[in-house]
CSV table of N, CA, C and O in Angstrom, one decimal:
chain,number,residue,atom,x,y,z
D,1,MET,N,43.7,5.3,8.0
D,1,MET,CA,43.4,4.6,6.7
D,1,MET,C,42.2,3.7,6.8
D,1,MET,O,41.4,3.6,5.9
D,2,ARG,N,41.9,3.1,8.0
D,2,ARG,CA,40.7,2.3,8.2
D,2,ARG,C,39.4,3.1,8.1
D,2,ARG,O,38.4,2.6,7.6
D,3,VAL,N,39.5,4.4,8.5
D,3,VAL,CA,38.3,5.2,8.4
D,3,VAL,C,38.0,5.5,7.0
D,3,VAL,O,36.8,5.5,6.6
D,4,VAL,N,38.9,5.8,6.1
D,4,VAL,CA,38.7,6.0,4.7
D,4,VAL,C,38.1,4.8,4.1
D,4,VAL,O,37.2,4.8,3.3
D,5,GLU,N,38.6,3.6,4.5
D,5,GLU,CA,38.1,2.4,3.9
D,5,GLU,C,36.7,2.1,4.4
D,5,GLU,O,35.8,1.7,3.6
D,6,LEU,N,36.4,2.4,5.6
D,6,LEU,CA,35.0,2.3,6.2
D,6,LEU,C,34.1,3.2,5.4
D,6,LEU,O,33.0,2.8,5.1
D,7,VAL,N,34.5,4.5,5.2
D,7,VAL,CA,33.6,5.4,4.5
D,7,VAL,C,33.4,4.9,3.1
D,7,VAL,O,32.2,5.0,2.6
D,8,ALA,N,34.4,4.4,2.4
D,8,ALA,CA,34.2,3.9,1.1
D,8,ALA,C,33.3,2.7,1.0
D,8,ALA,O,32.4,2.7,0.2
D,9,TYR,N,33.4,1.8,2.0
D,9,TYR,CA,32.5,0.7,2.0
D,9,TYR,C,31.0,1.2,2.3
D,9,TYR,O,30.1,0.6,1.8
D,10,TYR,N,30.9,2.2,3.2
D,10,TYR,CA,29.6,2.7,3.5
D,10,TYR,C,28.9,3.3,2.2
D,10,TYR,O,27.8,3.0,1.9
D,11,PHE,N,29.7,4.1,1.5
D,11,PHE,CA,29.1,4.7,0.3
D,11,PHE,C,28.8,3.6,-0.8
D,11,PHE,O,27.8,3.7,-1.5
D,12,PHE,N,29.6,2.6,-0.9
D,12,PHE,CA,29.4,1.5,-1.8
D,12,PHE,C,28.1,0.8,-1.4
D,12,PHE,O,27.2,0.5,-2.2
D,13,TRP,N,27.9,0.6,-0.1
D,13,TRP,CA,26.7,-0.1,0.4
D,13,TRP,C,25.5,0.8,0.2
D,13,TRP,O,24.4,0.4,-0.3
D,14,HIS,N,25.6,2.1,0.6
D,14,HIS,CA,24.5,3.0,0.6
D,14,HIS,C,23.9,3.3,-0.8
D,14,HIS,O,22.7,3.3,-1.0
D,15,TYR,N,24.8,3.4,-1.8
D,15,TYR,CA,24.4,3.7,-3.2
D,15,TYR,C,24.3,2.5,-4.0
D,15,TYR,O,23.8,2.6,-5.2
D,16,GLY,N,24.7,1.4,-3.5
D,16,GLY,CA,24.6,0.1,-4.3
D,16,GLY,C,23.6,-0.8,-3.8
D,16,GLY,O,22.4,-0.8,-4.1
D,17,ARG,N,24.0,-1.7,-2.9
D,17,ARG,CA,23.1,-2.8,-2.4
D,17,ARG,C,21.9,-2.2,-1.6
D,17,ARG,O,20.8,-2.8,-1.8
D,18,ALA,N,22.1,-1.3,-0.8
D,18,ALA,CA,21.0,-0.8,0.0
D,18,ALA,C,19.9,-0.1,-0.8
D,18,ALA,O,18.7,-0.3,-0.6
D,19,LEU,N,20.3,0.6,-1.9
D,19,LEU,CA,19.3,1.2,-2.7
D,19,LEU,C,18.6,0.2,-3.5
D,19,LEU,O,17.3,0.3,-3.7
D,20,SER,N,19.2,-0.9,-4.0
D,20,SER,CA,18.5,-2.0,-4.7
D,20,SER,C,17.6,-2.7,-3.8
D,20,SER,O,16.5,-3.1,-4.1
D,21,ASP,N,18.1,-3.0,-2.6
D,21,ASP,CA,17.2,-3.7,-1.6
D,21,ASP,C,16.0,-2.8,-1.2
D,21,ASP,O,14.9,-3.4,-1.1
D,22,LEU,N,16.2,-1.6,-1.1
D,22,LEU,CA,15.1,-0.7,-0.7
D,22,LEU,C,14.1,-0.6,-1.8
D,22,LEU,O,12.9,-0.7,-1.6
D,23,PHE,N,14.5,-0.6,-3.1
D,23,PHE,CA,13.6,-0.7,-4.2
D,23,PHE,C,12.8,-2.0,-4.2
D,23,PHE,O,11.6,-2.0,-4.4
D,24,ARG,N,13.5,-3.1,-4.0
D,24,ARG,CA,12.7,-4.4,-3.9
D,24,ARG,C,11.7,-4.4,-2.8
D,24,ARG,O,10.6,-4.9,-3.0
D,25,GLN,N,12.1,-3.9,-1.7
D,25,GLN,CA,11.1,-3.9,-0.5
D,25,GLN,C,10.0,-2.9,-0.8
D,25,GLN,O,8.8,-3.2,-0.4
D,26,TYR,N,10.2,-1.9,-1.6
D,26,TYR,CA,9.2,-0.9,-1.9
D,26,TYR,C,8.2,-1.6,-2.9
D,26,TYR,O,6.9,-1.5,-2.7
D,27,VAL,N,8.7,-2.4,-3.9
D,27,VAL,CA,7.8,-3.1,-4.8
D,27,VAL,C,7.0,-4.1,-4.0
D,27,VAL,O,5.8,-4.3,-4.3
D,28,THR,N,7.6,-4.8,-3.0
D,28,THR,CA,6.9,-5.8,-2.2
D,28,THR,C,5.8,-5.1,-1.4
D,28,THR,O,4.7,-5.7,-1.2
D,29,LEU,N,6.1,-3.9,-0.9
D,29,LEU,CA,5.1,-3.2,-0.1
D,29,LEU,C,3.9,-2.9,-1.0
D,29,LEU,O,2.7,-3.0,-0.6
D,30,LEU,N,4.1,-2.4,-2.2
D,30,LEU,CA,3.0,-2.1,-3.1
D,30,LEU,C,2.2,-3.3,-3.4
D,30,LEU,O,1.0,-3.3,-3.5
D,31,TRP,N,2.9,-4.4,-3.7
D,31,TRP,CA,2.2,-5.7,-4.0
D,31,TRP,C,1.3,-6.1,-2.8
D,31,TRP,O,0.2,-6.5,-2.9
D,32,PHE,N,1.9,-6.0,-1.6
D,32,PHE,CA,1.2,-6.3,-0.4
D,32,PHE,C,-0.1,-5.5,-0.2
D,32,PHE,O,-1.2,-6.0,0.1
D,33,VAL,N,0.0,-4.2,-0.3
D,33,VAL,CA,-1.1,-3.3,-0.2
D,33,VAL,C,-2.2,-3.6,-1.2
D,33,VAL,O,-3.4,-3.7,-0.9
D,34,PHE,N,-1.8,-3.8,-2.4
D,34,PHE,CA,-2.7,-4.2,-3.5
D,34,PHE,C,-3.5,-5.5,-3.2
D,34,PHE,O,-4.7,-5.5,-3.4
D,35,ASN,N,-2.8,-6.5,-2.7
D,35,ASN,CA,-3.4,-7.7,-2.4
D,35,ASN,C,-4.1,-7.8,-1.1
D,35,ASN,O,-5.0,-8.6,-0.9
D,36,PHE,N,-3.6,-7.0,-0.1
D,36,PHE,CA,-4.3,-7.0,1.2
D,36,PHE,C,-5.7,-6.5,1.1
D,36,PHE,O,-6.6,-7.0,1.8
D,37,PHE,N,-5.9,-5.5,0.3
D,37,PHE,CA,-7.3,-5.0,0.1
D,37,PHE,C,-8.1,-5.8,-1.0
D,37,PHE,O,-9.2,-5.5,-1.2
D,38,SER,N,-7.4,-6.8,-1.6
D,38,SER,CA,-8.1,-7.7,-2.6
D,38,SER,C,-8.8,-6.9,-3.7
D,38,SER,O,-9.9,-7.2,-4.1
D,39,ILE,N,-8.1,-5.9,-4.2
D,39,ILE,CA,-8.7,-5.0,-5.2
D,39,ILE,C,-9.1,-5.8,-6.4
D,39,ILE,O,-10.3,-5.6,-6.9
D,40,PRO,N,-8.3,-6.7,-7.0
D,40,PRO,CA,-8.8,-7.4,-8.2
D,40,PRO,C,-10.0,-8.3,-7.8
D,40,PRO,O,-11.0,-8.4,-8.7
D,41,GLU,N,-10.0,-8.9,-6.7
D,41,GLU,CA,-11.2,-9.8,-6.3
D,41,GLU,C,-12.4,-8.9,-6.1
D,41,GLU,O,-13.5,-9.3,-6.5
D,42,LEU,N,-12.3,-7.8,-5.5
D,42,LEU,CA,-13.4,-6.9,-5.3
D,42,LEU,C,-14.0,-6.4,-6.6
D,42,LEU,O,-15.2,-6.2,-6.7
D,43,LEU,N,-13.1,-6.1,-7.5
D,43,LEU,CA,-13.6,-5.6,-8.8
D,43,LEU,C,-14.3,-6.8,-9.6
D,43,LEU,O,-15.3,-6.5,-10.3
D,44,ARG,N,-13.7,-8.0,-9.4
D,44,ARG,CA,-14.3,-9.1,-10.1
D,44,ARG,C,-15.7,-9.5,-9.6
D,44,ARG,O,-16.6,-9.9,-10.3
D,45,THR,N,-15.9,-9.3,-8.3
D,45,THR,CA,-17.2,-9.6,-7.7
D,45,THR,C,-18.0,-8.4,-7.3
D,45,THR,O,-18.8,-8.4,-6.4
D,46,PHE,N,-17.8,-7.3,-8.0
D,46,PHE,CA,-18.4,-6.0,-7.7
D,46,PHE,C,-19.9,-6.0,-7.6
D,46,PHE,O,-20.5,-5.4,-6.7
D,47,VAL,N,-20.6,-6.8,-8.5
D,47,VAL,CA,-22.1,-6.8,-8.5
D,47,VAL,C,-22.6,-8.0,-7.8
D,47,VAL,O,-23.8,-8.3,-7.9
D,48,SER,N,-21.8,-8.8,-7.1
D,48,SER,CA,-22.3,-9.9,-6.3
D,48,SER,C,-23.1,-9.5,-5.1
D,48,SER,O,-22.8,-8.4,-4.6
D,49,PRO,N,-24.0,-10.3,-4.6
D,49,PRO,CA,-24.7,-9.9,-3.4
D,49,PRO,C,-23.8,-9.8,-2.2
D,49,PRO,O,-22.8,-10.5,-2.1
D,50,PHE,N,-24.2,-9.0,-1.3
D,50,PHE,CA,-23.4,-8.8,0.0
D,50,PHE,C,-23.4,-10.1,0.8
D,50,PHE,O,-24.4,-10.6,1.1
D,51,GLN,N,-22.2,-10.5,1.1
D,51,GLN,CA,-22.0,-11.8,1.8
D,51,GLN,C,-22.8,-12.9,1.3
D,51,GLN,O,-23.3,-13.8,2.0
D,52,ARG,N,-23.0,-12.9,0.0
D,52,ARG,CA,-23.7,-14.0,-0.7
D,52,ARG,C,-25.2,-14.2,-0.2
D,52,ARG,O,-25.7,-15.3,-0.2
D,53,MET,N,-25.7,-13.1,0.4
D,53,MET,CA,-27.1,-13.2,0.9
D,53,MET,C,-28.1,-13.0,-0.2
D,53,MET,O,-28.1,-11.9,-0.8
D,54,GLN,N,-28.9,-13.9,-0.5
D,54,GLN,CA,-29.9,-13.8,-1.5
D,54,GLN,C,-31.0,-14.8,-1.2
D,54,GLN,O,-30.8,-15.8,-0.6
D,55,GLU,N,-32.2,-14.4,-1.7
D,55,GLU,CA,-33.4,-15.2,-1.6
D,55,GLU,C,-33.5,-16.1,-2.8
D,55,GLU,O,-33.1,-15.8,-3.9
D,56,ARG,N,-34.2,-17.2,-2.6
D,56,ARG,CA,-34.5,-18.1,-3.7
D,56,ARG,C,-36.0,-18.1,-3.9
D,56,ARG,O,-36.8,-18.1,-2.9
D,57,TYR,N,-36.4,-18.1,-5.1
D,57,TYR,CA,-37.8,-18.1,-5.4
D,57,TYR,C,-38.3,-19.5,-5.4
D,57,TYR,O,-37.7,-20.4,-6.0
D,58,GLY,N,-39.4,-19.8,-4.7
D,58,GLY,CA,-39.9,-21.1,-4.5
D,58,GLY,C,-40.7,-21.6,-5.7
D,58,GLY,O,-41.0,-22.8,-5.8
D,59,GLY,N,-41.0,-20.8,-6.6
D,59,GLY,CA,-41.8,-21.2,-7.8
D,59,GLY,C,-43.3,-20.9,-7.6
D,59,GLY,O,-43.7,-20.2,-6.6
D,60,GLY,N,-44.1,-21.4,-8.5
D,60,GLY,CA,-45.5,-21.1,-8.4
D,60,GLY,C,-45.9,-19.8,-9.0
D,60,GLY,O,-45.0,-19.1,-9.7
D,61,LEU,N,-47.1,-19.3,-8.8
D,61,LEU,CA,-47.6,-18.1,-9.4
D,61,LEU,C,-47.8,-17.0,-8.4
D,61,LEU,O,-48.6,-16.1,-8.6
D,62,ASP,N,-47.1,-17.0,-7.3
D,62,ASP,CA,-47.2,-16.0,-6.3
D,62,ASP,C,-46.4,-14.8,-6.6
D,62,ASP,O,-45.2,-14.8,-6.5
D,63,LEU,N,-47.0,-13.7,-7.2
D,63,LEU,CA,-46.3,-12.6,-7.6
D,63,LEU,C,-45.7,-11.8,-6.5
D,63,LEU,O,-44.6,-11.2,-6.6
D,64,GLU,N,-46.3,-11.8,-5.3
D,64,GLU,CA,-45.8,-11.1,-4.1
D,64,GLU,C,-44.4,-11.7,-3.8
D,64,GLU,O,-43.4,-11.0,-3.5
D,65,ASP,N,-44.3,-13.0,-3.7
D,65,ASP,CA,-43.0,-13.7,-3.4
D,65,ASP,C,-42.0,-13.4,-4.5
D,65,ASP,O,-40.8,-13.2,-4.2
D,66,PHE,N,-42.5,-13.5,-5.8
D,66,PHE,CA,-41.6,-13.3,-6.9
D,66,PHE,C,-40.9,-11.9,-6.8
D,66,PHE,O,-39.7,-11.8,-6.9
D,67,PHE,N,-41.7,-10.8,-6.7
D,67,PHE,CA,-41.2,-9.5,-6.6
D,67,PHE,C,-40.5,-9.2,-5.3
D,67,PHE,O,-39.5,-8.4,-5.3
D,68,GLY,N,-40.9,-9.9,-4.2
D,68,GLY,CA,-40.1,-9.7,-3.0
D,68,GLY,C,-38.7,-10.3,-3.1
D,68,GLY,O,-37.8,-9.7,-2.6
D,69,VAL,N,-38.6,-11.4,-3.7
D,69,VAL,CA,-37.3,-12.0,-3.9
D,69,VAL,C,-36.4,-11.1,-4.8
D,69,VAL,O,-35.2,-10.9,-4.5
D,70,ILE,N,-37.0,-10.5,-5.9
D,70,ILE,CA,-36.3,-9.6,-6.7
D,70,ILE,C,-35.8,-8.4,-6.0
D,70,ILE,O,-34.6,-8.0,-6.1
D,71,VAL,N,-36.7,-7.8,-5.1
D,71,VAL,CA,-36.3,-6.6,-4.4
D,71,VAL,C,-35.2,-6.9,-3.4
D,71,VAL,O,-34.2,-6.2,-3.2
D,72,VAL,N,-35.3,-8.1,-2.6
D,72,VAL,CA,-34.3,-8.4,-1.6
D,72,VAL,C,-32.9,-8.7,-2.3
D,72,VAL,O,-31.9,-8.2,-1.9
D,73,ASN,N,-33.0,-9.4,-3.4
D,73,ASN,CA,-31.7,-9.7,-4.2
D,73,ASN,C,-31.1,-8.4,-4.7
D,73,ASN,O,-29.9,-8.3,-4.7
D,74,LEU,N,-31.9,-7.5,-5.2
D,74,LEU,CA,-31.4,-6.3,-5.8
D,74,LEU,C,-30.8,-5.4,-4.6
D,74,LEU,O,-29.7,-4.8,-4.8
D,75,LEU,N,-31.5,-5.4,-3.5
D,75,LEU,CA,-30.9,-4.6,-2.3
D,75,LEU,C,-29.6,-5.2,-1.9
D,75,LEU,O,-28.7,-4.5,-1.5
D,76,MET,N,-29.5,-6.5,-1.8
D,76,MET,CA,-28.3,-7.1,-1.4
D,76,MET,C,-27.1,-6.9,-2.4
D,76,MET,O,-26.0,-6.7,-2.0
D,77,ARG,N,-27.4,-6.8,-3.6
D,77,ARG,CA,-26.4,-6.4,-4.6
D,77,ARG,C,-26.0,-5.0,-4.5
D,77,ARG,O,-24.8,-4.6,-4.6
D,78,ILE,N,-26.9,-4.1,-4.2
D,78,ILE,CA,-26.6,-2.7,-4.0
D,78,ILE,C,-25.8,-2.5,-2.8
D,78,ILE,O,-24.8,-1.7,-2.8
D,79,VAL,N,-26.1,-3.2,-1.7
D,79,VAL,CA,-25.3,-3.1,-0.5
D,79,VAL,C,-23.9,-3.6,-0.7
D,79,VAL,O,-22.9,-3.0,-0.3
D,80,GLY,N,-23.8,-4.7,-1.4
D,80,GLY,CA,-22.5,-5.3,-1.8
D,80,GLY,C,-21.7,-4.3,-2.6
D,80,GLY,O,-20.5,-4.2,-2.4
D,81,MET,N,-22.3,-3.7,-3.5
D,81,MET,CA,-21.6,-2.7,-4.4
D,81,MET,C,-21.1,-1.5,-3.5
D,81,MET,O,-20.0,-1.0,-3.7
D,82,ILE,N,-21.9,-1.1,-2.6
D,82,ILE,CA,-21.5,0.1,-1.7
D,82,ILE,C,-20.3,-0.3,-0.8
D,82,ILE,O,-19.4,0.4,-0.7
D,83,VAL,N,-20.5,-1.5,-0.2
D,83,VAL,CA,-19.4,-1.9,0.7
D,83,VAL,C,-18.1,-2.2,-0.1
D,83,VAL,O,-17.0,-1.7,0.3
D,84,ARG,N,-18.2,-2.8,-1.2
D,84,ARG,CA,-17.0,-3.0,-2.0
D,84,ARG,C,-16.4,-1.7,-2.5
D,84,ARG,O,-15.2,-1.6,-2.6
D,85,SER,N,-17.3,-0.8,-2.8
D,85,SER,CA,-16.8,0.5,-3.3
D,85,SER,C,-15.9,1.2,-2.2
D,85,SER,O,-14.9,1.8,-2.5
D,86,PHE,N,-16.4,1.1,-0.9
D,86,PHE,CA,-15.6,1.7,0.2
D,86,PHE,C,-14.3,1.0,0.3
D,86,PHE,O,-13.2,1.7,0.5
D,87,PHE,N,-14.2,-0.3,0.2
D,87,PHE,CA,-13.0,-1.0,0.3
D,87,PHE,C,-12.1,-0.7,-0.9
D,87,PHE,O,-10.8,-0.6,-0.7
D,88,ILE,N,-12.6,-0.6,-2.0
D,88,ILE,CA,-11.8,-0.3,-3.2
D,88,ILE,C,-11.2,1.1,-3.1
D,88,ILE,O,-10.0,1.3,-3.3
D,89,VAL,N,-12.0,2.0,-2.7
D,89,VAL,CA,-11.5,3.4,-2.6
D,89,VAL,C,-10.5,3.5,-1.5
D,89,VAL,O,-9.4,4.1,-1.6
D,90,GLY,N,-10.8,2.8,-0.3
D,90,GLY,CA,-9.8,2.8,0.8
D,90,GLY,C,-8.5,2.2,0.4
D,90,GLY,O,-7.4,2.7,0.7
D,91,GLY,N,-8.6,1.1,-0.3
D,91,GLY,CA,-7.4,0.4,-0.8
D,91,GLY,C,-6.6,1.2,-1.7
D,91,GLY,O,-5.3,1.3,-1.7
D,92,LEU,N,-7.3,1.9,-2.6
D,92,LEU,CA,-6.6,2.8,-3.6
D,92,LEU,C,-5.9,4.0,-2.9
D,92,LEU,O,-4.8,4.4,-3.3
D,93,LEU,N,-6.6,4.5,-1.9
D,93,LEU,CA,-6.0,5.6,-1.1
D,93,LEU,C,-4.7,5.2,-0.4
D,93,LEU,O,-3.7,5.9,-0.4
D,94,VAL,N,-4.8,4.0,0.3
D,94,VAL,CA,-3.6,3.5,0.9
D,94,VAL,C,-2.5,3.2,-0.1
D,94,VAL,O,-1.3,3.5,0.2
D,95,LEU,N,-2.9,2.6,-1.2
D,95,LEU,CA,-1.9,2.3,-2.3
D,95,LEU,C,-1.3,3.6,-2.8
D,95,LEU,O,0.0,3.7,-3.0
D,96,ALA,N,-2.0,4.7,-2.9
D,96,ALA,CA,-1.5,6.0,-3.4
D,96,ALA,C,-0.6,6.6,-2.3
D,96,ALA,O,0.5,7.1,-2.7
D,97,ALA,N,-0.9,6.4,-1.0
D,97,ALA,CA,-0.1,6.9,0.0
D,97,ALA,C,1.2,6.2,0.1
D,97,ALA,O,2.3,6.7,0.2
D,98,ALA,N,1.2,4.8,-0.1
D,98,ALA,CA,2.4,4.0,-0.1
D,98,ALA,C,3.2,4.4,-1.3
D,98,ALA,O,4.5,4.4,-1.2
D,99,LEU,N,2.6,4.6,-2.4
D,99,LEU,CA,3.3,5.0,-3.7
D,99,LEU,C,4.0,6.3,-3.5
D,99,LEU,O,5.2,6.4,-3.8
D,100,ALA,N,3.3,7.3,-3.0
D,100,ALA,CA,3.9,8.6,-2.8
D,100,ALA,C,5.0,8.6,-1.7
D,100,ALA,O,6.1,9.2,-1.9
D,101,GLY,N,4.8,7.9,-0.6
D,101,GLY,CA,5.8,7.8,0.4
D,101,GLY,C,7.0,7.1,0.0
D,101,GLY,O,8.2,7.5,0.3
D,102,GLY,N,6.8,6.0,-0.8
D,102,GLY,CA,8.0,5.3,-1.3
D,102,GLY,C,8.8,6.1,-2.3
D,102,GLY,O,10.0,6.0,-2.3
D,103,ILE,N,8.1,6.8,-3.2
D,103,ILE,CA,8.8,7.6,-4.1
D,103,ILE,C,9.6,8.7,-3.4
D,103,ILE,O,10.8,9.0,-3.7
D,104,ALA,N,9.0,9.3,-2.4
D,104,ALA,CA,9.7,10.4,-1.7
D,104,ALA,C,10.9,9.8,-0.9
D,104,ALA,O,12.0,10.4,-0.9
D,105,PHE,N,10.7,8.6,-0.4
D,105,PHE,CA,11.9,8.0,0.3
D,105,PHE,C,13.0,7.6,-0.6
D,105,PHE,O,14.2,7.8,-0.3
D,106,LEU,N,12.6,7.1,-1.8
D,106,LEU,CA,13.6,6.7,-2.8
D,106,LEU,C,14.4,8.0,-3.3
D,106,LEU,O,15.5,7.9,-3.7
D,107,ILE,N,13.7,9.1,-3.4
D,107,ILE,CA,14.3,10.3,-3.8
D,107,ILE,C,15.2,10.9,-2.7
D,107,ILE,O,16.4,11.3,-3.0
D,108,LEU,N,14.8,10.8,-1.4
D,108,LEU,CA,15.6,11.3,-0.3
D,108,LEU,C,16.8,10.4,0.1
D,108,LEU,O,17.7,10.9,0.7
D,109,TRP,N,16.7,9.1,-0.2
D,109,TRP,CA,17.7,8.2,0.2
D,109,TRP,C,19.1,8.6,-0.3
D,109,TRP,O,20.1,8.6,0.6
D,110,PRO,N,19.3,9.0,-1.5
D,110,PRO,CA,20.7,9.4,-1.9
D,110,PRO,C,21.2,10.7,-1.1
D,110,PRO,O,22.4,10.9,-1.0
D,111,LEU,N,20.3,11.5,-0.6
D,111,LEU,CA,20.7,12.7,0.1
D,111,LEU,C,21.0,12.5,1.6
D,111,LEU,O,21.5,13.4,2.2
D,112,LEU,N,20.6,11.3,2.1
D,112,LEU,CA,20.8,11.1,3.6
D,112,LEU,C,22.2,11.2,4.0
D,112,LEU,O,22.5,11.8,5.1
D,113,PRO,N,23.3,10.8,3.3
D,113,PRO,CA,24.6,11.0,3.8
D,113,PRO,C,25.0,12.5,3.9
D,113,PRO,O,25.7,12.9,4.9
D,114,LEU,N,24.4,13.3,3.0
D,114,LEU,CA,24.7,14.8,3.2
D,114,LEU,C,24.0,15.3,4.4
D,114,LEU,O,24.5,16.2,5.1
D,115,VAL,N,22.8,14.8,4.7
D,115,VAL,CA,22.1,15.3,5.9
D,115,VAL,C,22.9,14.9,7.2
D,115,VAL,O,23.0,15.7,8.1
D,116,VAL,N,23.4,13.7,7.2
D,116,VAL,CA,24.2,13.2,8.3
D,116,VAL,C,25.5,14.1,8.5
D,116,VAL,O,25.8,14.5,9.6
D,117,PHE,N,26.1,14.4,7.4
D,117,PHE,CA,27.3,15.2,7.4
D,117,PHE,C,27.0,16.6,7.9
D,117,PHE,O,27.7,17.2,8.7
D,118,TRP,N,25.9,17.2,7.4
D,118,TRP,CA,25.4,18.5,7.8
D,118,TRP,C,25.1,18.5,9.3
D,118,TRP,O,25.5,19.5,10.0
D,119,LEU,N,24.4,17.5,9.8
D,119,LEU,CA,24.1,17.4,11.2
D,119,LEU,C,25.4,17.3,12.1
D,119,LEU,O,25.5,17.9,13.2
D,120,LEU,N,26.3,16.5,11.6
D,120,LEU,CA,27.6,16.4,12.3
D,120,LEU,C,28.3,17.7,12.4
D,120,LEU,O,28.8,18.1,13.4
D,121,MET,N,28.4,18.4,11.3
D,121,MET,CA,29.1,19.7,11.2
D,121,MET,C,28.4,20.7,12.1
D,121,MET,O,29.0,21.5,12.8
D,122,ASN,N,27.1,20.7,12.0
D,122,ASN,CA,26.3,21.6,12.8
D,122,ASN,C,26.5,21.4,14.3
D,122,ASN,O,26.6,22.3,15.1
D,123,GLY,N,26.6,20.1,14.7
D,123,GLY,CA,26.8,19.7,16.1
D,123,GLY,C,28.2,20.2,16.5
D,123,GLY,O,28.4,20.7,17.7
D,124,VAL,N,29.2,20.0,15.7
D,124,VAL,CA,30.6,20.4,16.0
D,124,VAL,C,30.6,21.9,16.2
D,124,VAL,O,31.3,22.5,17.1
D,125,THR,N,29.9,22.6,15.3
D,125,THR,CA,29.9,24.1,15.4
D,125,THR,C,29.3,24.6,16.7
D,125,THR,O,29.8,25.5,17.3
D,126,ILE,N,28.2,23.9,17.1
D,126,ILE,CA,27.5,24.3,18.3
D,126,ILE,C,28.4,24.0,19.5
D,126,ILE,O,28.5,24.8,20.5
D,127,LEU,N,29.1,22.9,19.5
D,127,LEU,CA,30.0,22.5,20.6
D,127,LEU,C,31.1,23.5,20.7
D,127,LEU,O,31.6,23.9,21.7
D,128,ALA,N,31.7,23.9,19.5
D,128,ALA,CA,32.8,24.8,19.4
D,128,ALA,C,32.4,26.2,19.9
D,128,ALA,O,33.2,26.9,20.6
D,129,SER,N,31.2,26.6,19.6
D,129,SER,CA,30.8,27.9,20.0
D,129,SER,C,30.5,28.0,21.5
D,129,SER,O,30.5,29.1,22.1
D,130,SER,N,30.2,26.9,22.1
D,130,SER,CA,29.9,26.9,23.6
D,130,SER,C,31.1,26.8,24.4
D,130,SER,O,31.0,27.0,25.6
D,131,LEU,N,32.3,26.6,23.8
D,131,LEU,CA,33.5,26.6,24.6
D,131,LEU,C,34.0,27.9,24.8
D,131,LEU,O,34.3,28.8,24.9
């Protein structure tokens, strides 16, 4: 009688509380990956100079300094865009992998008791055939 009660509690836990906890942890994982790569911040500062490196123009009528400052600042912005692009793409790839893996796990979770039962029966069959 205790075994039947234990199995009933297990199925109640497996299809009830564990499934809801698993879903909450999955949402937390997606939130973590999204914020770990700082995707909103990278998009907001996409055209900012790389590591805030920029030249200041000293003033005056020196055209060489003026255009030199423009070129350096433009290059730092291009480098910043390239680096941020790699991090955004990498973050989105990791987010997509977490999304796909989580969906697959949430789909497979209800089938796991059947897999355990199948493995148990397969093991008993192998043991019985070796006797």
